[in-house]
Short mmCIF file of N, CA, C and O and ligand atoms in Angstrom, two decimals:
data_model
loop_
_atom_site.label_atom_id
_atom_site.label_comp_id
_atom_site.label_asym_id
_atom_site.label_seq_id
_atom_site.Cartn_x
_atom_site.Cartn_y
_atom_site.Cartn_z
N UNK A 1079 -13.27 2.00 0.11
CA UNK A 1079 -11.97 2.38 0.68
C UNK A 1079 -11.19 1.12 1.06
O UNK A 1079 -11.68 0.24 1.75
N UNK A 1080 -9.95 1.06 0.60
CA UNK A 1080 -9.12 -0.10 0.89
C UNK A 1080 -8.45 0.04 2.25
O UNK A 1080 -8.05 1.12 2.64
N UNK A 1081 -8.35 -1.08 2.96
CA UNK A 1081 -7.72 -1.08 4.27
C UNK A 1081 -6.41 -1.87 4.21
O UNK A 1081 -6.28 -2.84 3.46
N UNK A 1082 -5.49 -1.47 5.05
CA UNK A 1082 -4.20 -2.15 5.15
C UNK A 1082 -4.44 -3.56 5.72
O UNK A 1082 -5.12 -3.71 6.74
N UNK A 1083 -3.91 -4.61 5.09
CA UNK A 1083 -4.13 -5.97 5.60
C UNK A 1083 -3.45 -6.22 6.94
O UNK A 1083 -3.81 -7.16 7.65
N UNK A 1084 -2.51 -5.38 7.31
CA UNK A 1084 -1.79 -5.59 8.57
C UNK A 1084 -2.48 -4.89 9.74
O UNK A 1084 -2.75 -5.50 10.76
N UNK A 1085 -2.78 -3.60 9.61
CA UNK A 1085 -3.34 -2.84 10.73
C UNK A 1085 -4.81 -2.50 10.53
O UNK A 1085 -5.44 -1.95 11.42
N UNK A 1086 -5.35 -2.82 9.35
CA UNK A 1086 -6.75 -2.54 8.99
C UNK A 1086 -7.05 -1.04 8.93
O UNK A 1086 -8.22 -0.63 8.90
N UNK A 1087 -6.00 -0.24 8.91
CA UNK A 1087 -6.17 1.20 8.78
C UNK A 1087 -6.38 1.59 7.32
O UNK A 1087 -6.16 0.80 6.41
N UNK A 1088 -6.81 2.82 7.13
CA UNK A 1088 -7.06 3.34 5.79
C UNK A 1088 -5.75 3.55 5.05
O UNK A 1088 -4.75 3.95 5.64
N UNK A 1089 -5.77 3.26 3.76
CA UNK A 1089 -4.60 3.47 2.93
C UNK A 1089 -4.73 4.77 2.15
O UNK A 1089 -5.83 5.21 1.83
N UNK A 1090 -3.60 5.36 1.86
CA UNK A 1090 -3.54 6.61 1.10
C UNK A 1090 -2.99 6.27 -0.28
O UNK A 1090 -1.99 5.58 -0.41
N UNK A 1091 -3.68 6.77 -1.30
CA UNK A 1091 -3.21 6.52 -2.66
C UNK A 1091 -2.19 7.57 -3.05
O UNK A 1091 -2.42 8.76 -2.88
N UNK A 1092 -1.08 7.09 -3.55
CA UNK A 1092 -0.04 8.00 -4.02
C UNK A 1092 0.06 7.87 -5.54
O UNK A 1092 0.56 6.87 -6.05
N UNK A 1093 -0.45 8.89 -6.23
CA UNK A 1093 -0.51 8.79 -7.69
C UNK A 1093 0.88 8.86 -8.33
O UNK A 1093 1.09 8.30 -9.40
N UNK A 1094 1.82 9.52 -7.65
CA UNK A 1094 3.15 9.67 -8.21
C UNK A 1094 3.80 8.32 -8.51
O UNK A 1094 4.46 8.15 -9.52
N UNK A 1095 3.64 7.39 -7.59
CA UNK A 1095 4.22 6.06 -7.81
C UNK A 1095 3.16 5.00 -8.03
O UNK A 1095 3.46 3.80 -8.06
N UNK A 1096 1.90 5.41 -8.17
CA UNK A 1096 0.79 4.49 -8.40
C UNK A 1096 0.81 3.36 -7.36
O UNK A 1096 0.88 2.18 -7.69
N UNK A 1097 0.76 3.75 -6.10
CA UNK A 1097 0.83 2.79 -5.01
C UNK A 1097 -0.10 3.21 -3.89
O UNK A 1097 -0.51 4.36 -3.82
N UNK A 1098 -0.39 2.26 -3.01
CA UNK A 1098 -1.17 2.55 -1.81
C UNK A 1098 -0.22 2.53 -0.62
O UNK A 1098 0.59 1.62 -0.49
N UNK A 1099 -0.34 3.53 0.22
CA UNK A 1099 0.61 3.72 1.31
C UNK A 1099 -0.12 3.62 2.65
O UNK A 1099 -1.18 4.22 2.84
N UNK A 1100 0.48 2.84 3.57
CA UNK A 1100 0.01 2.83 4.95
C UNK A 1100 1.04 3.58 5.78
O UNK A 1100 2.17 3.13 5.92
N UNK A 1101 0.65 4.74 6.29
CA UNK A 1101 1.58 5.56 7.07
C UNK A 1101 1.85 4.95 8.44
O UNK A 1101 2.89 5.17 9.03
N UNK A 1102 0.90 4.19 8.95
CA UNK A 1102 1.06 3.60 10.28
C UNK A 1102 2.09 2.46 10.24
O UNK A 1102 2.97 2.38 11.08
N UNK A 1103 1.99 1.57 9.25
CA UNK A 1103 2.94 0.45 9.13
C UNK A 1103 4.17 0.85 8.33
O UNK A 1103 5.12 0.08 8.29
N UNK A 1104 4.12 2.00 7.70
CA UNK A 1104 5.20 2.44 6.81
C UNK A 1104 5.45 1.40 5.73
O UNK A 1104 6.58 0.96 5.51
N UNK A 1105 4.36 1.02 5.07
CA UNK A 1105 4.44 0.05 3.98
C UNK A 1105 3.83 0.65 2.72
O UNK A 1105 2.87 1.43 2.79
N UNK A 1106 4.39 0.24 1.59
CA UNK A 1106 3.89 0.69 0.29
C UNK A 1106 3.41 -0.55 -0.47
O UNK A 1106 4.18 -1.48 -0.70
N UNK A 1107 2.14 -0.54 -0.83
CA UNK A 1107 1.56 -1.63 -1.60
C UNK A 1107 1.51 -1.20 -3.06
O UNK A 1107 0.88 -0.20 -3.41
N UNK A 1108 2.15 -1.97 -3.91
CA UNK A 1108 2.18 -1.65 -5.33
C UNK A 1108 0.82 -1.94 -5.98
O UNK A 1108 0.06 -2.76 -5.49
N UNK A 1109 0.56 -1.24 -7.07
CA UNK A 1109 -0.65 -1.49 -7.86
C UNK A 1109 -0.20 -2.01 -9.22
O UNK A 1109 0.59 -1.38 -9.90
N UNK A 1110 -0.69 -3.21 -9.56
CA UNK A 1110 -0.32 -3.83 -10.83
C UNK A 1110 -1.56 -4.01 -11.68
O UNK A 1110 -2.51 -4.68 -11.24
N UNK A 1111 -1.54 -3.44 -12.87
CA UNK A 1111 -2.69 -3.54 -13.78
C UNK A 1111 -3.99 -3.15 -13.06
O UNK A 1111 -4.99 -3.85 -13.16
N UNK A 1112 -3.93 -2.03 -12.33
CA UNK A 1112 -5.08 -1.48 -11.59
C UNK A 1112 -5.51 -2.34 -10.41
O UNK A 1112 -6.55 -2.08 -9.80
N UNK A 1113 -4.75 -3.37 -10.08
CA UNK A 1113 -5.10 -4.21 -8.94
C UNK A 1113 -4.04 -4.04 -7.85
O UNK A 1113 -2.87 -4.33 -8.07
N UNK A 1114 -4.46 -3.53 -6.70
CA UNK A 1114 -3.48 -3.37 -5.61
C UNK A 1114 -3.04 -4.72 -5.05
O UNK A 1114 -3.87 -5.61 -4.84
N UNK A 1115 -1.75 -4.84 -4.82
CA UNK A 1115 -1.19 -6.08 -4.26
C UNK A 1115 -1.24 -5.94 -2.73
O UNK A 1115 -0.35 -5.38 -2.11
N UNK A 1116 -2.32 -6.47 -2.15
CA UNK A 1116 -2.56 -6.28 -0.72
C UNK A 1116 -1.97 -7.44 0.09
O UNK A 1116 -2.67 -8.13 0.82
N UNK A 1117 -0.68 -7.63 -0.06
CA UNK A 1117 0.02 -8.70 0.65
C UNK A 1117 1.18 -8.06 1.42
O UNK A 1117 2.02 -7.38 0.83
N UNK A 1118 1.18 -8.28 2.74
CA UNK A 1118 2.18 -7.61 3.59
C UNK A 1118 3.60 -7.99 3.15
O UNK A 1118 4.48 -7.13 3.08
N UNK A 1119 3.85 -9.25 2.84
CA UNK A 1119 5.22 -9.64 2.51
C UNK A 1119 5.65 -9.15 1.13
O UNK A 1119 6.83 -9.17 0.82
N UNK A 1120 4.69 -8.71 0.32
CA UNK A 1120 5.03 -8.14 -0.98
C UNK A 1120 5.20 -6.63 -0.90
O UNK A 1120 5.68 -6.00 -1.84
N UNK A 1121 4.79 -6.06 0.22
CA UNK A 1121 4.85 -4.61 0.36
C UNK A 1121 6.28 -4.15 0.62
O UNK A 1121 7.11 -4.91 1.12
N UNK A 1122 6.49 -2.90 0.25
CA UNK A 1122 7.81 -2.31 0.43
C UNK A 1122 7.75 -1.39 1.65
O UNK A 1122 6.80 -0.64 1.82
N UNK A 1123 8.76 -1.45 2.51
CA UNK A 1123 8.76 -0.56 3.67
C UNK A 1123 9.50 0.73 3.34
O UNK A 1123 10.33 0.76 2.44
N UNK A 1124 9.17 1.78 4.09
CA UNK A 1124 9.84 3.07 3.85
C UNK A 1124 10.17 3.74 5.18
O UNK A 1124 9.75 3.26 6.24
ZN1 LIG B 1358 -1.03 -0.67 8.07
#
């Protein structure tokens, strides 16, 4: 299970956009070539 690099909480996989979502930080981590980009400054906020 992957953890959010910011809050260390569990991430939720969203298959619709192929991304990992942290509901606590409201950040979306993109997945590129099956590798999640676990960098807070690269994440998208929502
Ligand atoms: Zn988080």
